Amino acid sequence: MLVSYTEENYLKAIYSLSRLYNDAEVSTNQISEHLKNKAASVTDMLKKLSDKKLIDYKPYKGVKLTDKGKKTAIKVIRKHRLWEAFLVEKLKFKWDEVHEIAEQMEHIQSDELIQKLDNFLGNPKCDPHGDPIPDAAGKFSVQRSIALSSAKQKNSLVVTGVSDHSSEFLKYLSNSGISLGDNLKIEESNGYDRSLKIKVNNKHSLFLSHKAASNILVEIK
Amino acid sequence: MLVSYTEENYLKAIYSLSRLYNDAEVSTNQISEHLKNKAASVTDMLKKLSDKKLIDYKPYKGVKLTDKGKKTAIKVIRKHRLWEAFLVEKLKFKWDEVHEIAEQMEHIQSDELIQKLDNFLGNPKCDPHGDPIPDAAGKFSVQRSIALSSAKQKNSLVVTGVSDHSSEFLKYLSNSGISLGDNLKIEESNGYDRSLKIKVNNKHSLFLSHKAASNILVEIK
DNA sequence: GAGTAAATTTAGGCTAGTCTAAAAATTTGT
DNA sequence: ACAAATTTTTAGACTAGCCTAAATTTACTC
């Protein structure tokens, strides 16, 4: 069964929104905002994806991916991240320049291509943003990181990635002197606006809004 | 101005059909057969491409690419051939497996990507089928080959490529023991069906139909 | 639990690109 | 040069994916 470019983008959106909220149902409006389409258009597509057994859809109740839909979404994510790795490792793009191009390349259809690309890159476990790359069977072999904003522990956090890949955000990070692999310590946690004061690599400190902190992924070292 | 995936395919078809017939006007039916679309659909698209000043179109009289259209077509061909080179050189595909994948990859939009890919491959002059790769300005730096069927000279011909990239034809060639770089001599030329008797590398001889010979490209050594 | 606000779906319309069938223009054969 | 055959265009319809506006369902508040 063929899944169009557009359908793939919907499945990808549903997958990542669902992950974001603990594998919960995803609402029409969430998808609409994420893809910058109108809610009515989303409803149309949900019906179509439901007919194809890629999602479980009950009107007004949100959607969840079926196993088939999840498999398709993870495959697209695998392709996206492998192409990002290729662009950075081999073609020497900066990590904040590759997202848009990978958005196009992730839709190239050829299982053999993706397998050969994976081998060519040495079967990487993560992409240049630190996001884990699933294998051909859809298995993620490395730990998923958590948002800095939700870290319970205050010390010994390591930046492993971002959840906002916009070049605006990535530029903001590099201007703030935060990059992949940096060590973070939470020095203060502001209750009322949930902003954080962070020490980077035991050197300089800075303030991060909740919004920024929620888009920085860390692992506990 | 943006040119869609579909428009790019039409421009590419017009470019190669035009080249095939000595830069002549290309007819609606020729395009229709080449793209496996109906003639009526082709007419629709010709109007659209004409509105965008990508082709010169006079109803019933065929079309020619404008400079703008030619530039766009050559850019797509550049991308196609660079990706084919990548697939064969880096990912170790066979030369008869890459056409379909490159058909998809040629539409990825990013000037920076294609420039970096070109450098990564070492700025190749030809793709794995022996077709010349134009540079970023659209210039072909190597000689365009001629069809074996139209060779005036009988001796010292070198196989430089094919004009039919179907895996059916490529398999036929490899079964016949003809590959890129082989030396050919025309031993007999049959007037009535235009078939040829060919000696390959001064070793074995074989018969080629006009159809096959017209799809083998050679240079005079 | 009734009324309002918010979310979602339905209804109907638009564009790009395709198709079939029919009409018009061109080319060919005598 | 005129009729027939061929090519090309026009006319009208279809699908995918999007939209706006209106109707419906659900959620929230008192």
Short mmCIF file of N, CA, C and O in Angstrom, two decimals, chain B residues 105-187:
data_model
loop_
_atom_site.label_atom_id
_atom_site.label_comp_id
_atom_site.label_asym_id
_atom_site.label_seq_id
_atom_site.Cartn_x
_atom_site.Cartn_y
_atom_site.Cartn_z
N MET B 105 15.24 11.90 -6.45
CA MET B 105 16.18 12.80 -5.78
C MET B 105 16.43 14.08 -6.58
O MET B 105 16.78 15.11 -6.01
N GLU B 106 16.26 14.01 -7.88
CA GLU B 106 16.54 15.17 -8.72
C GLU B 106 15.63 16.35 -8.41
O GLU B 106 15.92 17.47 -8.83
N HIS B 107 14.56 16.12 -7.67
CA HIS B 107 13.62 17.22 -7.41
C HIS B 107 13.85 17.89 -6.05
O HIS B 107 13.13 18.84 -5.71
N ILE B 108 14.80 17.40 -5.28
CA ILE B 108 15.13 18.05 -4.01
C ILE B 108 15.60 19.47 -4.29
O ILE B 108 16.45 19.69 -5.15
N GLN B 109 15.04 20.43 -3.56
CA GLN B 109 15.34 21.85 -3.81
C GLN B 109 16.35 22.38 -2.81
O GLN B 109 16.03 22.56 -1.65
N SER B 110 17.57 22.62 -3.26
CA SER B 110 18.57 23.30 -2.45
C SER B 110 19.85 23.47 -3.26
O SER B 110 20.54 22.50 -3.54
N ASP B 111 20.11 24.70 -3.63
CA ASP B 111 21.31 24.95 -4.44
C ASP B 111 22.57 24.58 -3.68
O ASP B 111 23.52 24.05 -4.24
N GLU B 112 22.53 24.86 -2.37
CA GLU B 112 23.72 24.57 -1.57
C GLU B 112 23.98 23.06 -1.52
O GLU B 112 25.12 22.62 -1.59
N LEU B 113 22.88 22.30 -1.40
CA LEU B 113 23.01 20.85 -1.37
C LEU B 113 23.71 20.34 -2.61
O LEU B 113 24.65 19.53 -2.53
N ILE B 114 23.29 20.80 -3.76
CA ILE B 114 23.81 20.24 -4.99
C ILE B 114 25.27 20.65 -5.19
O ILE B 114 26.09 19.87 -5.69
N GLN B 115 25.60 21.84 -4.72
CA GLN B 115 27.00 22.28 -4.83
C GLN B 115 27.90 21.44 -3.92
O GLN B 115 28.98 21.01 -4.31
N LYS B 116 27.42 21.19 -2.71
CA LYS B 116 28.21 20.40 -1.77
C LYS B 116 28.32 18.95 -2.23
O LYS B 116 29.36 18.31 -2.06
N LEU B 117 27.24 18.44 -2.81
CA LEU B 117 27.28 17.08 -3.34
C LEU B 117 28.31 16.97 -4.46
O LEU B 117 29.12 16.03 -4.49
N ASP B 118 28.30 17.95 -5.34
CA ASP B 118 29.25 17.99 -6.45
C ASP B 118 30.68 17.93 -5.92
O ASP B 118 31.50 17.13 -6.38
N ASN B 119 30.97 18.76 -4.91
CA ASN B 119 32.32 18.76 -4.32
C ASN B 119 32.65 17.43 -3.66
O ASN B 119 33.74 16.91 -3.80
N PHE B 120 31.66 16.90 -2.92
CA PHE B 120 31.86 15.63 -2.22
C PHE B 120 32.25 14.53 -3.20
O PHE B 120 33.06 13.65 -2.89
N LEU B 121 31.68 14.57 -4.40
CA LEU B 121 31.95 13.54 -5.40
C LEU B 121 33.22 13.84 -6.20
O LEU B 121 33.62 13.05 -7.05
N GLY B 122 33.83 14.99 -5.92
CA GLY B 122 35.03 15.35 -6.67
C GLY B 122 34.73 15.95 -8.03
O GLY B 122 35.49 15.78 -8.98
N ASN B 123 33.61 16.66 -8.14
CA ASN B 123 33.22 17.34 -9.37
C ASN B 123 33.35 16.46 -10.61
O ASN B 123 34.08 16.78 -11.55
N PRO B 124 32.58 15.35 -10.60
CA PRO B 124 32.68 14.42 -11.74
C PRO B 124 32.17 15.06 -13.03
O PRO B 124 31.29 15.91 -13.00
N LYS B 125 32.75 14.64 -14.13
CA LYS B 125 32.33 15.18 -15.44
C LYS B 125 31.24 14.33 -16.09
O LYS B 125 30.54 14.79 -16.98
N CYS B 126 31.14 13.06 -15.64
CA CYS B 126 30.14 12.16 -16.21
C CYS B 126 29.46 11.34 -15.12
O CYS B 126 30.05 11.11 -14.07
N ASP B 127 28.26 10.91 -15.38
CA ASP B 127 27.58 10.02 -14.43
C ASP B 127 27.93 8.56 -14.76
O ASP B 127 28.66 8.30 -15.72
N PRO B 128 27.43 7.61 -13.97
CA PRO B 128 27.83 6.21 -14.16
C PRO B 128 27.38 5.63 -15.51
O PRO B 128 27.88 4.59 -15.91
N HIS B 129 26.45 6.27 -16.20
CA HIS B 129 26.04 5.80 -17.53
C HIS B 129 26.87 6.46 -18.63
O HIS B 129 26.63 6.22 -19.80
N GLY B 130 27.79 7.33 -18.22
CA GLY B 130 28.61 8.01 -19.21
C GLY B 130 28.02 9.31 -19.71
O GLY B 130 28.59 9.97 -20.57
N ASP B 131 26.89 9.71 -19.16
CA ASP B 131 26.29 10.97 -19.59
C ASP B 131 27.00 12.14 -18.93
O ASP B 131 27.30 12.10 -17.74
N PRO B 132 27.26 13.19 -19.69
CA PRO B 132 27.99 14.34 -19.13
C PRO B 132 27.17 15.09 -18.08
O PRO B 132 25.95 15.21 -18.21
N ILE B 133 27.84 15.55 -17.03
CA ILE B 133 27.19 16.31 -15.96
C ILE B 133 27.50 17.79 -16.16
O ILE B 133 28.66 18.19 -16.13
N PRO B 134 26.47 18.61 -16.38
CA PRO B 134 26.71 20.05 -16.55
C PRO B 134 27.17 20.68 -15.24
O PRO B 134 26.84 20.18 -14.17
N ASP B 135 27.93 21.77 -15.33
CA ASP B 135 28.33 22.47 -14.10
C ASP B 135 27.21 23.39 -13.63
O ASP B 135 26.14 23.45 -14.24
N ALA B 136 27.47 24.11 -12.52
CA ALA B 136 26.42 24.93 -11.91
C ALA B 136 25.88 25.98 -12.88
O ALA B 136 24.74 26.41 -12.77
N ALA B 137 26.70 26.38 -13.84
CA ALA B 137 26.25 27.38 -14.81
C ALA B 137 25.51 26.75 -15.98
O ALA B 137 25.03 27.46 -16.87
N GLY B 138 25.45 25.42 -16.01
CA GLY B 138 24.73 24.74 -17.09
C GLY B 138 25.61 24.33 -18.26
O GLY B 138 25.12 23.88 -19.28
N LYS B 139 26.92 24.49 -18.12
CA LYS B 139 27.87 24.14 -19.18
C LYS B 139 28.26 22.68 -19.10
O LYS B 139 28.62 22.19 -18.03
N PHE B 140 28.22 22.00 -20.26
CA PHE B 140 28.73 20.64 -20.37
C PHE B 140 30.19 20.71 -20.78
O PHE B 140 30.49 21.28 -21.83
N SER B 141 31.08 20.14 -19.97
CA SER B 141 32.51 20.31 -20.31
C SER B 141 33.04 19.17 -21.17
O SER B 141 34.11 19.26 -21.72
N VAL B 142 32.30 18.06 -21.25
CA VAL B 142 32.79 16.98 -22.10
C VAL B 142 31.90 16.83 -23.34
O VAL B 142 30.76 17.27 -23.36
N GLN B 143 32.49 16.23 -24.32
CA GLN B 143 31.83 16.01 -25.60
C GLN B 143 30.57 15.18 -25.43
O GLN B 143 30.57 14.20 -24.69
N ARG B 144 29.55 15.58 -26.11
CA ARG B 144 28.36 14.76 -26.13
C ARG B 144 28.58 13.60 -27.11
O ARG B 144 29.13 13.80 -28.18
N SER B 145 28.21 12.43 -26.70
CA SER B 145 28.43 11.26 -27.55
C SER B 145 27.35 11.16 -28.62
O SER B 145 26.32 11.82 -28.54
N ILE B 146 27.56 10.29 -29.61
CA ILE B 146 26.56 10.07 -30.65
C ILE B 146 26.04 8.64 -30.56
O ILE B 146 26.69 7.78 -29.97
N ALA B 147 24.88 8.41 -31.16
CA ALA B 147 24.33 7.05 -31.16
C ALA B 147 25.17 6.17 -32.08
O ALA B 147 25.61 6.61 -33.15
N LEU B 148 25.38 4.95 -31.65
CA LEU B 148 26.13 3.99 -32.47
C LEU B 148 25.48 3.86 -33.84
O LEU B 148 26.16 3.74 -34.86
N SER B 149 24.17 3.94 -33.87
CA SER B 149 23.44 3.76 -35.13
C SER B 149 23.72 4.87 -36.13
O SER B 149 23.50 4.72 -37.32
N SER B 150 24.19 6.02 -35.63
CA SER B 150 24.41 7.14 -36.55
C SER B 150 25.90 7.41 -36.79
O SER B 150 26.26 8.42 -37.37
N ALA B 151 26.74 6.49 -36.31
CA ALA B 151 28.18 6.68 -36.48
C ALA B 151 28.55 6.53 -37.96
O ALA B 151 28.16 5.56 -38.60
N LYS B 152 29.27 7.51 -38.46
CA LYS B 152 29.72 7.43 -39.86
C LYS B 152 30.98 6.56 -39.92
O LYS B 152 31.15 5.73 -40.81
N GLN B 153 31.85 6.77 -38.96
CA GLN B 153 33.11 6.04 -38.92
C GLN B 153 32.86 4.61 -38.45
O GLN B 153 31.97 4.36 -37.65
N LYS B 154 33.63 3.67 -38.95
CA LYS B 154 33.37 2.27 -38.62
C LYS B 154 34.28 1.74 -37.51
O LYS B 154 33.95 0.78 -36.83
N ASN B 155 35.46 2.37 -37.38
CA ASN B 155 36.47 1.85 -36.46
C ASN B 155 36.60 2.70 -35.19
O ASN B 155 36.20 3.86 -35.17
N SER B 156 37.23 2.11 -34.20
CA SER B 156 37.68 2.88 -33.04
C SER B 156 36.57 3.69 -32.36
O SER B 156 36.73 4.88 -32.09
N LEU B 157 35.47 3.01 -32.13
CA LEU B 157 34.41 3.68 -31.37
C LEU B 157 34.48 3.18 -29.93
O LEU B 157 34.77 2.01 -29.68
N VAL B 158 34.23 4.12 -28.99
CA VAL B 158 34.28 3.75 -27.58
C VAL B 158 32.90 3.97 -26.96
O VAL B 158 32.29 5.03 -27.17
N VAL B 159 32.42 2.97 -26.27
CA VAL B 159 31.10 3.09 -25.62
C VAL B 159 31.20 4.09 -24.47
O VAL B 159 31.99 3.91 -23.54
N THR B 160 30.40 5.15 -24.54
CA THR B 160 30.46 6.18 -23.49
C THR B 160 29.16 6.29 -22.72
O THR B 160 29.09 7.01 -21.73
N GLY B 161 28.10 5.60 -23.18
CA GLY B 161 26.85 5.71 -22.44
C GLY B 161 25.70 5.09 -23.19
O GLY B 161 25.89 4.41 -24.20
N VAL B 162 24.51 5.29 -22.65
CA VAL B 162 23.30 4.77 -23.26
C VAL B 162 22.25 5.88 -23.24
O VAL B 162 22.33 6.78 -22.42
N SER B 163 21.30 5.81 -24.16
CA SER B 163 20.23 6.80 -24.09
C SER B 163 18.94 6.18 -23.56
O SER B 163 18.03 6.88 -23.18
N ASP B 164 18.89 4.86 -23.52
CA ASP B 164 17.79 4.17 -22.84
C ASP B 164 18.34 3.65 -21.52
O ASP B 164 19.24 2.82 -21.50
N HIS B 165 17.82 4.19 -20.41
CA HIS B 165 18.37 3.80 -19.10
C HIS B 165 17.55 2.71 -18.42
O HIS B 165 17.74 2.43 -17.26
N SER B 166 16.61 2.12 -19.15
CA SER B 166 15.78 1.08 -18.51
C SER B 166 16.65 -0.09 -18.11
O SER B 166 17.63 -0.42 -18.79
N SER B 167 16.29 -0.70 -16.99
CA SER B 167 17.14 -1.80 -16.53
C SER B 167 17.02 -2.97 -17.50
O SER B 167 17.94 -3.77 -17.63
N GLU B 168 15.90 -3.06 -18.22
CA GLU B 168 15.76 -4.08 -19.25
C GLU B 168 16.88 -3.96 -20.29
O GLU B 168 17.57 -4.93 -20.61
N PHE B 169 17.07 -2.75 -20.78
CA PHE B 169 18.09 -2.53 -21.80
C PHE B 169 19.49 -2.73 -21.23
O PHE B 169 20.37 -3.35 -21.86
N LEU B 170 19.71 -2.24 -20.03
CA LEU B 170 21.05 -2.35 -19.43
C LEU B 170 21.40 -3.82 -19.19
O LEU B 170 22.54 -4.24 -19.37
N LYS B 171 20.40 -4.60 -18.80
CA LYS B 171 20.64 -6.05 -18.62
C LYS B 171 20.98 -6.70 -19.94
O LYS B 171 21.89 -7.53 -20.03
N TYR B 172 20.24 -6.32 -20.99
CA TYR B 172 20.48 -6.85 -22.33
C TYR B 172 21.92 -6.58 -22.74
O TYR B 172 22.62 -7.44 -23.27
N LEU B 173 22.37 -5.36 -22.47
CA LEU B 173 23.74 -4.98 -22.83
C LEU B 173 24.76 -5.83 -22.09
O LEU B 173 25.72 -6.34 -22.69
N SER B 174 24.55 -5.97 -20.79
CA SER B 174 25.56 -6.71 -20.03
C SER B 174 25.55 -8.18 -20.43
O SER B 174 26.59 -8.82 -20.50
N ASN B 175 24.37 -8.71 -20.78
CA ASN B 175 24.32 -10.08 -21.29
C ASN B 175 25.05 -10.20 -22.63
O ASN B 175 25.58 -11.26 -22.96
N SER B 176 25.03 -9.12 -23.40
CA SER B 176 25.70 -9.15 -24.70
C SER B 176 27.20 -8.89 -24.56
O SER B 176 27.93 -8.84 -25.54
N GLY B 177 27.66 -8.65 -23.33
CA GLY B 177 29.08 -8.40 -23.10
C GLY B 177 29.53 -7.03 -23.53
O GLY B 177 30.68 -6.82 -23.91
N ILE B 178 28.62 -6.06 -23.49
CA ILE B 178 29.00 -4.69 -23.82
C ILE B 178 28.97 -3.84 -22.56
O ILE B 178 27.95 -3.81 -21.88
N SER B 179 30.08 -3.20 -22.22
CA SER B 179 30.04 -2.28 -21.09
C SER B 179 30.74 -0.98 -21.43
O SER B 179 31.36 -0.83 -22.49
N LEU B 180 30.61 -0.06 -20.51
CA LEU B 180 31.19 1.28 -20.65
C LEU B 180 32.68 1.16 -20.92
O LEU B 180 33.39 0.43 -20.24
N GLY B 181 33.15 1.88 -21.92
CA GLY B 181 34.59 1.90 -22.20
C GLY B 181 35.02 0.88 -23.24
O GLY B 181 36.16 0.90 -23.70
N ASP B 182 34.12 -0.03 -23.62
CA ASP B 182 34.49 -1.04 -24.61
C ASP B 182 34.75 -0.41 -25.98
O ASP B 182 34.18 0.61 -26.33
N ASN B 183 35.62 -1.07 -26.72
CA ASN B 183 35.96 -0.64 -28.07
C ASN B 183 35.04 -1.35 -29.06
O ASN B 183 34.89 -2.57 -28.99
N LEU B 184 34.46 -0.62 -29.98
CA LEU B 184 33.57 -1.24 -30.97
C LEU B 184 34.06 -0.97 -32.39
O LEU B 184 34.64 0.08 -32.67
N LYS B 185 33.83 -1.97 -33.26
CA LYS B 185 34.10 -1.77 -34.67
C LYS B 185 32.85 -2.22 -35.42
O LYS B 185 32.30 -3.29 -35.13
N ILE B 186 32.40 -1.43 -36.38
CA ILE B 186 31.23 -1.83 -37.17
C ILE B 186 31.71 -2.69 -38.33
O ILE B 186 32.41 -2.22 -39.23
N GLU B 187 31.36 -3.99 -38.28
CA GLU B 187 31.85 -4.91 -39.32
C GLU B 187 30.92 -4.96 -40.52
O GLU B 187 31.39 -5.06 -41.64
#
